[in-house]
Coordinates of C-alpha atoms and ligand atoms in Angstrom, one line a residue:
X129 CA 39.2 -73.5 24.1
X130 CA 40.6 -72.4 20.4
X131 CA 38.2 -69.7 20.9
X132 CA 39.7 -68.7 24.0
X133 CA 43.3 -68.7 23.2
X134 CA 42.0 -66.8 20.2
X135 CA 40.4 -63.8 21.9
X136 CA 43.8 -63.3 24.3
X137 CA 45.3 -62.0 20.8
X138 CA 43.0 -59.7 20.9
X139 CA 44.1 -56.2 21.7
X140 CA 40.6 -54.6 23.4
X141 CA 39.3 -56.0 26.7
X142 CA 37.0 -59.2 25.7
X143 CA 35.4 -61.4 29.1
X144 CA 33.3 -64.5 29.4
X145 CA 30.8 -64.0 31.6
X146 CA 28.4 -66.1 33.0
X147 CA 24.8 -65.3 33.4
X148 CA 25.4 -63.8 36.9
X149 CA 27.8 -61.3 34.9
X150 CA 31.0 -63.6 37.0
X151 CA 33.7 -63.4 35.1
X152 CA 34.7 -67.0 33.4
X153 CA 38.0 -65.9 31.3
X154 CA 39.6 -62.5 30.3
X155 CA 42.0 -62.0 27.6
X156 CA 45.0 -59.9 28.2
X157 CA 44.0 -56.4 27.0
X158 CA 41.0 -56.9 29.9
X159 CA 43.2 -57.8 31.9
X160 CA 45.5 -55.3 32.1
X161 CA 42.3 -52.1 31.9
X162 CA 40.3 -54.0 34.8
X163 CA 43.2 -55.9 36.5
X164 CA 40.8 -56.6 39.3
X165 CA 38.3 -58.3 37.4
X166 CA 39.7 -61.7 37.4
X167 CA 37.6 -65.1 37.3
X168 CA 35.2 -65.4 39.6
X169 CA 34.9 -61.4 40.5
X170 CA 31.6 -59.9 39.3
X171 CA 31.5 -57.0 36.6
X172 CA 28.6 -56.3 38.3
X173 CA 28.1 -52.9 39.6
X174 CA 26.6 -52.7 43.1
X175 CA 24.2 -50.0 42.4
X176 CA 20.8 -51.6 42.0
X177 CA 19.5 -50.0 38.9
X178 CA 23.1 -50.3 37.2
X179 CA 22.9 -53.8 38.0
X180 CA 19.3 -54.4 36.7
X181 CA 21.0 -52.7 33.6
X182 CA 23.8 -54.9 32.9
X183 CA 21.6 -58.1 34.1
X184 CA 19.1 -56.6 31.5
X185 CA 21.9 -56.5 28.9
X186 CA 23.1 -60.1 29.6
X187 CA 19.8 -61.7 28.9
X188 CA 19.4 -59.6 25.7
X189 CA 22.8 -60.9 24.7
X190 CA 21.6 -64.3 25.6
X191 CA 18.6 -64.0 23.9
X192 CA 20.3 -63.1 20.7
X193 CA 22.3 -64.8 18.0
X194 CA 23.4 -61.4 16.7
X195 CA 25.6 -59.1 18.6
X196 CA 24.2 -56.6 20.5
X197 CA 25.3 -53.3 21.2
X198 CA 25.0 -51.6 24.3
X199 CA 26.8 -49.5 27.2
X200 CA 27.8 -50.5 30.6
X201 CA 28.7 -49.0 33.4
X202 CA 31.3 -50.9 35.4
X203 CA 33.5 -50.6 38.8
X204 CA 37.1 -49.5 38.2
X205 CA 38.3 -51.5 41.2
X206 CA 36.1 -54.6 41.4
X207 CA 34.8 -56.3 44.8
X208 CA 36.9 -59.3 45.8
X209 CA 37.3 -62.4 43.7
X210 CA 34.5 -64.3 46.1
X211 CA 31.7 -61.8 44.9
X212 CA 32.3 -59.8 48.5
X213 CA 31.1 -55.9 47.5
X214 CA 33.0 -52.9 48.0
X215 CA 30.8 -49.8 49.0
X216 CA 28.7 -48.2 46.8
X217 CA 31.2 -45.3 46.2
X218 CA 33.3 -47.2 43.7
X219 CA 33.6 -45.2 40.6
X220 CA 32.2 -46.7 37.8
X221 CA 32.8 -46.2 34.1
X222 CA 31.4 -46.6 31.2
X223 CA 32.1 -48.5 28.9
X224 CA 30.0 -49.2 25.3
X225 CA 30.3 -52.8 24.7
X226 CA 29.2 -55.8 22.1
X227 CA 27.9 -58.7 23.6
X228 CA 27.6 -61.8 22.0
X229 CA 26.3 -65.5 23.4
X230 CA 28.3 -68.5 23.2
X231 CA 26.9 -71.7 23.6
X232 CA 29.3 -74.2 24.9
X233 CA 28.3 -77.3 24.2
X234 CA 30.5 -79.2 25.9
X235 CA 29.5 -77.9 29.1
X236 CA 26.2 -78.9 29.3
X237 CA 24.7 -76.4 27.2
X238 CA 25.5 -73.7 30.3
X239 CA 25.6 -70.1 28.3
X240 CA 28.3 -67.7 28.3
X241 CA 28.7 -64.0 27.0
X242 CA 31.3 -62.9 25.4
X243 CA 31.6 -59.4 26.5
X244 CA 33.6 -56.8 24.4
X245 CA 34.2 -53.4 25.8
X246 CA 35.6 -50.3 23.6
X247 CA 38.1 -48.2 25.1
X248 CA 37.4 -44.6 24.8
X249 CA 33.8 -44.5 26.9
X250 CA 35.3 -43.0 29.3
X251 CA 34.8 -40.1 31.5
X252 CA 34.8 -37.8 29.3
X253 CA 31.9 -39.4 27.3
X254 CA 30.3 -39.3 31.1
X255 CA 31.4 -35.2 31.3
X256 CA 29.4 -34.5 28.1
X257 CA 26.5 -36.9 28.5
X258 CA 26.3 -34.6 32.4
X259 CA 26.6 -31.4 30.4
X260 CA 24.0 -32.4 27.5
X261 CA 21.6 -33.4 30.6
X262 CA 22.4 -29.9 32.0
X263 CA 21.9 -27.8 28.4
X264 CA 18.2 -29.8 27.9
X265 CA 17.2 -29.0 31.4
X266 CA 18.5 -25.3 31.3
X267 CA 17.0 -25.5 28.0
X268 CA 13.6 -26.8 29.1
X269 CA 13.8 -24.4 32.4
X270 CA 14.1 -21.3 29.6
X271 CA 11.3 -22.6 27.5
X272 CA 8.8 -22.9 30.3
X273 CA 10.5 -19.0 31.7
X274 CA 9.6 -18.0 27.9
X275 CA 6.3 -19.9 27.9
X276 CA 5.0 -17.8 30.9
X277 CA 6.6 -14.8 29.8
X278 CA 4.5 -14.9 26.7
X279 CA 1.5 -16.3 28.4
X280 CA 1.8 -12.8 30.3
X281 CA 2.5 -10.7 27.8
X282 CA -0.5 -12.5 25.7
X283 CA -3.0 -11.4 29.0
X284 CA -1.3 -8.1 29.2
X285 CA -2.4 -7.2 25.4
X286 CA -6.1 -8.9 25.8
X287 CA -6.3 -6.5 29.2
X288 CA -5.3 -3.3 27.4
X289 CA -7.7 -4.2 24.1
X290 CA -10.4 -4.7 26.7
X291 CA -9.2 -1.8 28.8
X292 CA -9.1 0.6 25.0
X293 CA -12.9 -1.0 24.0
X294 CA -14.8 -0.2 27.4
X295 CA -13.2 3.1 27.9
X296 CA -14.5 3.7 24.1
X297 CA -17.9 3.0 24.4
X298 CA -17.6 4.7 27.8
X299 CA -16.7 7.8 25.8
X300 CA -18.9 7.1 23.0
X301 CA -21.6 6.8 25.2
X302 CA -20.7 9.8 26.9
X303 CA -20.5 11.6 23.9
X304 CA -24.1 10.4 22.5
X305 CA -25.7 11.5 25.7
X306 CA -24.2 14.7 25.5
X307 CA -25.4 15.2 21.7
X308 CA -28.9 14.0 23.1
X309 CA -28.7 16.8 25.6
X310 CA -28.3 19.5 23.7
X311 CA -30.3 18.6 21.1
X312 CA -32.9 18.2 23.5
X313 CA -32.0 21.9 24.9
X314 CA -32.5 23.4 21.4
X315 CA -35.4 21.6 20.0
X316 CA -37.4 21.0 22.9
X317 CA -36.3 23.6 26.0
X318 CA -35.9 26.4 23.4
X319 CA -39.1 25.7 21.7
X320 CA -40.4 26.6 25.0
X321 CA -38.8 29.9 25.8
X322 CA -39.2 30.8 22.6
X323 CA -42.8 29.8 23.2
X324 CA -42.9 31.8 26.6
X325 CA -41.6 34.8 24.4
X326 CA -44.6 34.9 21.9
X327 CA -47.0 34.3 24.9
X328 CA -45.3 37.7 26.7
X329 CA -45.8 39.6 23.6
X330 CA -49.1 38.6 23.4
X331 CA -49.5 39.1 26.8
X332 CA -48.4 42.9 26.2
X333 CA -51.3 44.0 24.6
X334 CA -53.8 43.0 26.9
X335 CA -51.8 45.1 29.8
X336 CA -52.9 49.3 29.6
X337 CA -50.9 50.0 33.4
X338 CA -47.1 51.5 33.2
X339 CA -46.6 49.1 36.2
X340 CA -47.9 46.0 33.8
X341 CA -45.5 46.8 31.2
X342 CA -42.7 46.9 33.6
X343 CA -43.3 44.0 35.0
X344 CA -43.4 42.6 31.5
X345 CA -40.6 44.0 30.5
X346 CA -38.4 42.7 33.6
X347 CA -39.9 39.0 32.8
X348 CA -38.6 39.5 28.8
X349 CA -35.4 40.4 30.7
X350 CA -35.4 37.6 32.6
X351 CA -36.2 35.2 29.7
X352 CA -33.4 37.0 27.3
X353 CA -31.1 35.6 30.0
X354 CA -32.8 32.0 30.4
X355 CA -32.2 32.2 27.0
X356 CA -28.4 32.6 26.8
X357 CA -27.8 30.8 29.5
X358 CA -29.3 27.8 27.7
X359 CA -27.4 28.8 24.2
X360 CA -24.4 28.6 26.2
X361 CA -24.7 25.4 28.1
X362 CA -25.9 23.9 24.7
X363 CA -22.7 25.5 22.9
X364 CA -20.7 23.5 26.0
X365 CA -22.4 20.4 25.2
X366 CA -22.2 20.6 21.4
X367 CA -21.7 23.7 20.2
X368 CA -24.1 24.6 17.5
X369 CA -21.5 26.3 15.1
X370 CA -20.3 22.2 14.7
X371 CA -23.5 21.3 13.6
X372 CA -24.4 24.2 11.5
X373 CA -21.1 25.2 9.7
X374 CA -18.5 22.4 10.7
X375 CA -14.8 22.6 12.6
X376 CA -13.2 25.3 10.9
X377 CA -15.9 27.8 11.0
X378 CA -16.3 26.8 14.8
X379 CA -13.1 27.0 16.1
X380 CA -12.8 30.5 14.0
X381 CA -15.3 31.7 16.2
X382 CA -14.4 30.0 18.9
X383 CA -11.1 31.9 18.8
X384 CA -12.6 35.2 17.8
X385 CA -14.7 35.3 20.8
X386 CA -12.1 34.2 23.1
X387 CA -9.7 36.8 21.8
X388 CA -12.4 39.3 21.9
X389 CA -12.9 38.3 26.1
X390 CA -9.3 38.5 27.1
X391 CA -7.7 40.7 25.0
X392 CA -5.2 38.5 23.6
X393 CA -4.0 39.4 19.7
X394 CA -5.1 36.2 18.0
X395 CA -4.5 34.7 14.6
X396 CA -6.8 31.4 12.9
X397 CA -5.4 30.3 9.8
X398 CA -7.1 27.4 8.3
X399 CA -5.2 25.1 5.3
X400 CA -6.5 22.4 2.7
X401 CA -9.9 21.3 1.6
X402 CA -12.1 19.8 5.0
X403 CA -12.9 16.0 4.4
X404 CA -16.1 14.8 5.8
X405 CA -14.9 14.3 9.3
X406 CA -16.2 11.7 11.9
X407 CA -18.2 13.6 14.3
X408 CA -16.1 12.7 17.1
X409 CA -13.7 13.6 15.7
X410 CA -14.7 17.4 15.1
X411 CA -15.8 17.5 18.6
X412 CA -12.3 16.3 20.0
X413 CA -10.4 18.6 18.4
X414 CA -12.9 21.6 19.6
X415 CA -12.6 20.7 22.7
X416 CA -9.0 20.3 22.9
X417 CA -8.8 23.9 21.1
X418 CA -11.0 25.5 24.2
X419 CA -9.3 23.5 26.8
X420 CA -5.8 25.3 25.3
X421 CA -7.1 29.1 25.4
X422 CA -7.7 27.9 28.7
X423 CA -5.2 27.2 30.0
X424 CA -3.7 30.0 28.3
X425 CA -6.0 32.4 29.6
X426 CA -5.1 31.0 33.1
X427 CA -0.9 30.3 32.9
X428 CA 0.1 32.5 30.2
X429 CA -2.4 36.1 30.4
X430 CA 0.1 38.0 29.5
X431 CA 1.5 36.1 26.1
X432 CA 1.0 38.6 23.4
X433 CA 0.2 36.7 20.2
X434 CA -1.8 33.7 19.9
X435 CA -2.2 31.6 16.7
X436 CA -3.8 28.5 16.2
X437 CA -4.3 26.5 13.1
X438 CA -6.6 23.9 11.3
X439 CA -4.7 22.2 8.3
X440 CA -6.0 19.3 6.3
X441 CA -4.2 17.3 4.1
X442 CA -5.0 13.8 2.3
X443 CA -3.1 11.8 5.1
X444 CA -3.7 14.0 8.5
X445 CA -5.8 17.1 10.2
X446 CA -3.6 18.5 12.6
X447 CA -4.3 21.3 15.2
X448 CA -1.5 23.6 16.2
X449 CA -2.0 26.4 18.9
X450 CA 1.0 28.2 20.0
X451 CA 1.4 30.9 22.4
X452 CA 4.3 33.5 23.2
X453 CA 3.8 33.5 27.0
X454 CA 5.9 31.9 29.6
X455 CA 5.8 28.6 28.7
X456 CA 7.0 25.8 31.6
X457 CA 9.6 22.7 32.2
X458 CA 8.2 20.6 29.6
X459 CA 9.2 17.7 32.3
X460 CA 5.9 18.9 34.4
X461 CA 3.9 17.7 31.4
X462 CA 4.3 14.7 31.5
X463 CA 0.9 12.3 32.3
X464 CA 2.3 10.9 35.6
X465 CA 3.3 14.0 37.1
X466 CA 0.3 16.2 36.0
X467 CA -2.3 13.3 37.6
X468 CA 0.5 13.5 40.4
X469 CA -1.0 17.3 41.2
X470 CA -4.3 16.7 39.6
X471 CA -4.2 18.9 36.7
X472 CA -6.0 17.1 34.3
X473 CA -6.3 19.5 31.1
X474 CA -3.4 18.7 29.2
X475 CA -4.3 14.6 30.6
X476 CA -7.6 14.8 29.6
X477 CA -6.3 16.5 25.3
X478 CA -4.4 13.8 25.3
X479 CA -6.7 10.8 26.6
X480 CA -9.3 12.8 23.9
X481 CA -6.9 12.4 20.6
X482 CA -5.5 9.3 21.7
X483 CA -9.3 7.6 22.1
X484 CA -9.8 8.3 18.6
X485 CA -6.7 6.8 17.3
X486 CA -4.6 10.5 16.9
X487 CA -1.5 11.8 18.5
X488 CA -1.0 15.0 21.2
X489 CA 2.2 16.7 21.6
X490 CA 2.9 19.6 23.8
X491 CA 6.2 21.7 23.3
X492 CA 7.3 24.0 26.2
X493 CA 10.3 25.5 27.8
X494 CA 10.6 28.1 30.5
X495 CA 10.2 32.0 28.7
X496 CA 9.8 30.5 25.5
X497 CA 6.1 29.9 24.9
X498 CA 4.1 27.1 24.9
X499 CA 2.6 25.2 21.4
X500 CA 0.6 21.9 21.2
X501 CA 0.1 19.8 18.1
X502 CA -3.1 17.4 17.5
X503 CA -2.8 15.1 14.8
X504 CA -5.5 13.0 13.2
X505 CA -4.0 10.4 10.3
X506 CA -6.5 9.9 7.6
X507 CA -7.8 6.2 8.2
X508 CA -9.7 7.7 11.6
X509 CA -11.0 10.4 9.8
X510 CA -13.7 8.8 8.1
X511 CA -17.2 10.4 8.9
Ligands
ATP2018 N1 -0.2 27.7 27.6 C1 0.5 27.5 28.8 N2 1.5 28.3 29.1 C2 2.2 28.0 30.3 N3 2.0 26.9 31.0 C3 1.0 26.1 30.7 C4 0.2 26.3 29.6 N4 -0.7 25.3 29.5 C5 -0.5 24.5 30.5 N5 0.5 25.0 31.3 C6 1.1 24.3 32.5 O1 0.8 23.0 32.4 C7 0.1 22.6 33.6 C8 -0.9 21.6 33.3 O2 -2.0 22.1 32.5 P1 -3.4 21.5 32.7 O3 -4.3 22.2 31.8 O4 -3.3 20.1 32.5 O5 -3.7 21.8 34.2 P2 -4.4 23.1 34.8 O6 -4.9 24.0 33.8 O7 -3.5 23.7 35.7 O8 -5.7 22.5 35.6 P3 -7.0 21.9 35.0 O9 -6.7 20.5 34.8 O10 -8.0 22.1 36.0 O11 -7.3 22.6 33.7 C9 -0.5 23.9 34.1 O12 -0.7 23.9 35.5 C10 0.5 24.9 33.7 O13 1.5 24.9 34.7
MG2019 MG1 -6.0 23.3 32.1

């Protein structure tokens, strides 16, 4: 009982409780914070899992000869002194706590605990415990959002690569069956009528008639134009002046001829010192040179001046060709709108340069002419 009159002294809440968490004794301080829980009441909250809690707690304490920490959640207003339960909407609070087993020998070696709550545990330790819940959860809501949102960006960029490697070897492949094809037209088709040629000349000296040698004559004909026709459907598919004297010789005459056909004043200028280029490469920026007098030929006939221009340096080839005709909106160039009216010439220079890794640019504007730019950098270059 010294013990008792000892803890009254005391200025925090202190109890005795039994086992069944029934108050025993109070001291003042406890008294006056839970004035409802006097001897006999139960501090034990009605809510099942809070009371598996503090009956957990009391058995630890019970268990222990040290004092043991812990945290409590108990009814502001208690049930009635008989153990009678209020409804489970009492608030509860919570309270952290030491609890420490006394072992009163006197009566029979029956247990108590003495209970010490601290003051301060209150609601607003409860307000910040409900916001820290609500941070991790928002937290762990935003980490699985940026989880997926990498997880879909991740597929995105593996669909693309994929996407950029088929449509290569598509064009790759197209491009090797085109080289096969003309190849095949020169060495093989034009062995032939070259072969048909001899045989007609040969031919020639067997025939004596007038009527024979027309005849012959109208079949030479006829093979001269077999014969360009095949020249020019091999210079479509890989034109010969590529093979034999490179870009800038090709595209010269590519230009002269064109300018020759429509009438068009055109200048070629060619700058730097030609690096052994990647055969793709030369054929791109061919093609994207005839697809340009083109399309000048067809939206700008009556531009005056033409110039186009091959310029290597150590970093970059670039291509420029610039006319002076009409120009357009330079917002009709764009890809989505041009596949929008399937127009696919300016699409398909820029699909071309970007496949091998280079940049296309067209510059426009309504009456003031109409220039593109083709750039190459130097590491896809490489022959
Ligand atoms: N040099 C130019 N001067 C003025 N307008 C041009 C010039 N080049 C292209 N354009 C405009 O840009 C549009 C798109 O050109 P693009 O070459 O892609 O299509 P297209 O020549 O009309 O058709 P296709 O795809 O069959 O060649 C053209 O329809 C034309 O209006
Ligand atoms: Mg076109």
């Amino acid at each position: 009982m010294h013990a008792l009159a000892a803890i009254d002294a005391i200025d925090v809440p202190i109890f005795l409780l039994r086992s069944d968490g029934t108050v025993d004794h109070r001291n003042r301080a406890a008294a006056i914070r839970l004035p409802l829980a006097i001897p006999g009441a139960s501090l034990m909250p009605c809510a099942d899992d809070k009371a598996r809690q503090f009956a957990a707690y009391l058995d630890r304490c019970m268990a222990s000869n040290r004092a043991i920490p812990g945290a409590l959640d108990i009814a502001d207003s208690l049930g009635d002194i008989h153990g009678d339960t209020l409804g489970d909407d009492r608030p509860l609070v919570r309270f952290r706590c030491h609890g420490a087993v006394l072992r009163d020998e006197a009566q029979g070696a029956a247990q108590r605990v003495l209970l010490r709550l601290s003051e301060g545990d209150d609601r607003r330790f409860r307000a910040l415990n409900d916001i820290l819940g609500e941070l991790r959860s928002e937290l762990r809501r935003s980490k699985r959002f940026y989880d997926g949102l990498c997880a879909h960006a991740a597929a995105r960029d593996q669909a693309e690569q994929e996407r950029d490697v088929v449509l290569m070897r598509l064009y790759r492949a197209n491009h090797d069956e085109r080289l096969r094809l003309a190849r095949d037209l020169h060495d093989n088709t034009g062995q032939h009528i070259a072969g048909l040629g001899l045989g007609l000349r040969q031919l020639e000296r067997h025939v004596s008639t007038t009527e024979g040698h027309a005849q012959i004559d109208r079949l030479r004909g006829q093979l001269d134009h077999v014969s360009q026709e095949l020249r020019r459907i091999a210079f479509a598919l890989r034109p010969a002046a590529l093979d034999d004297f490179g870009l800038t010789i090709a595209v010269r005459t590519l230009v002269e001829e064109w300018s020759e056909t429509c009438g068009i004043l055109t200048d070629f200028q060619s700058a730097g010192r030609k690096p052994p280029l990647a055969s793709e490469v030369e054929i791109t920026l061919f093609r994207v040179c005839q697809e340009a007098l083109t399309n000048i030929v067809k939206h700008a006939p009556d531009a005056t001046r033409v110039s186009v221009t091959v310029q290597y340096r150590e970093t970059a080839i670039s291509l420029t060709i610039e006319d002076n005709g009409p120009g357009c909106s330079e917002d009709t160039m764009t890809t989505a709108r041009l596949l929008a009216v399937k127009k696919f010439g300016i699409v398909g220079m820029r699909e071309r340069i970007a496949m091998i890794g280079g940049t296309f640019e067209v510059e426009t504007s309504e009456g003031g002419g109409t220039t593109l730019y083709a750039r190459i950098g130097s590491t896809e270059l490489a022959a």
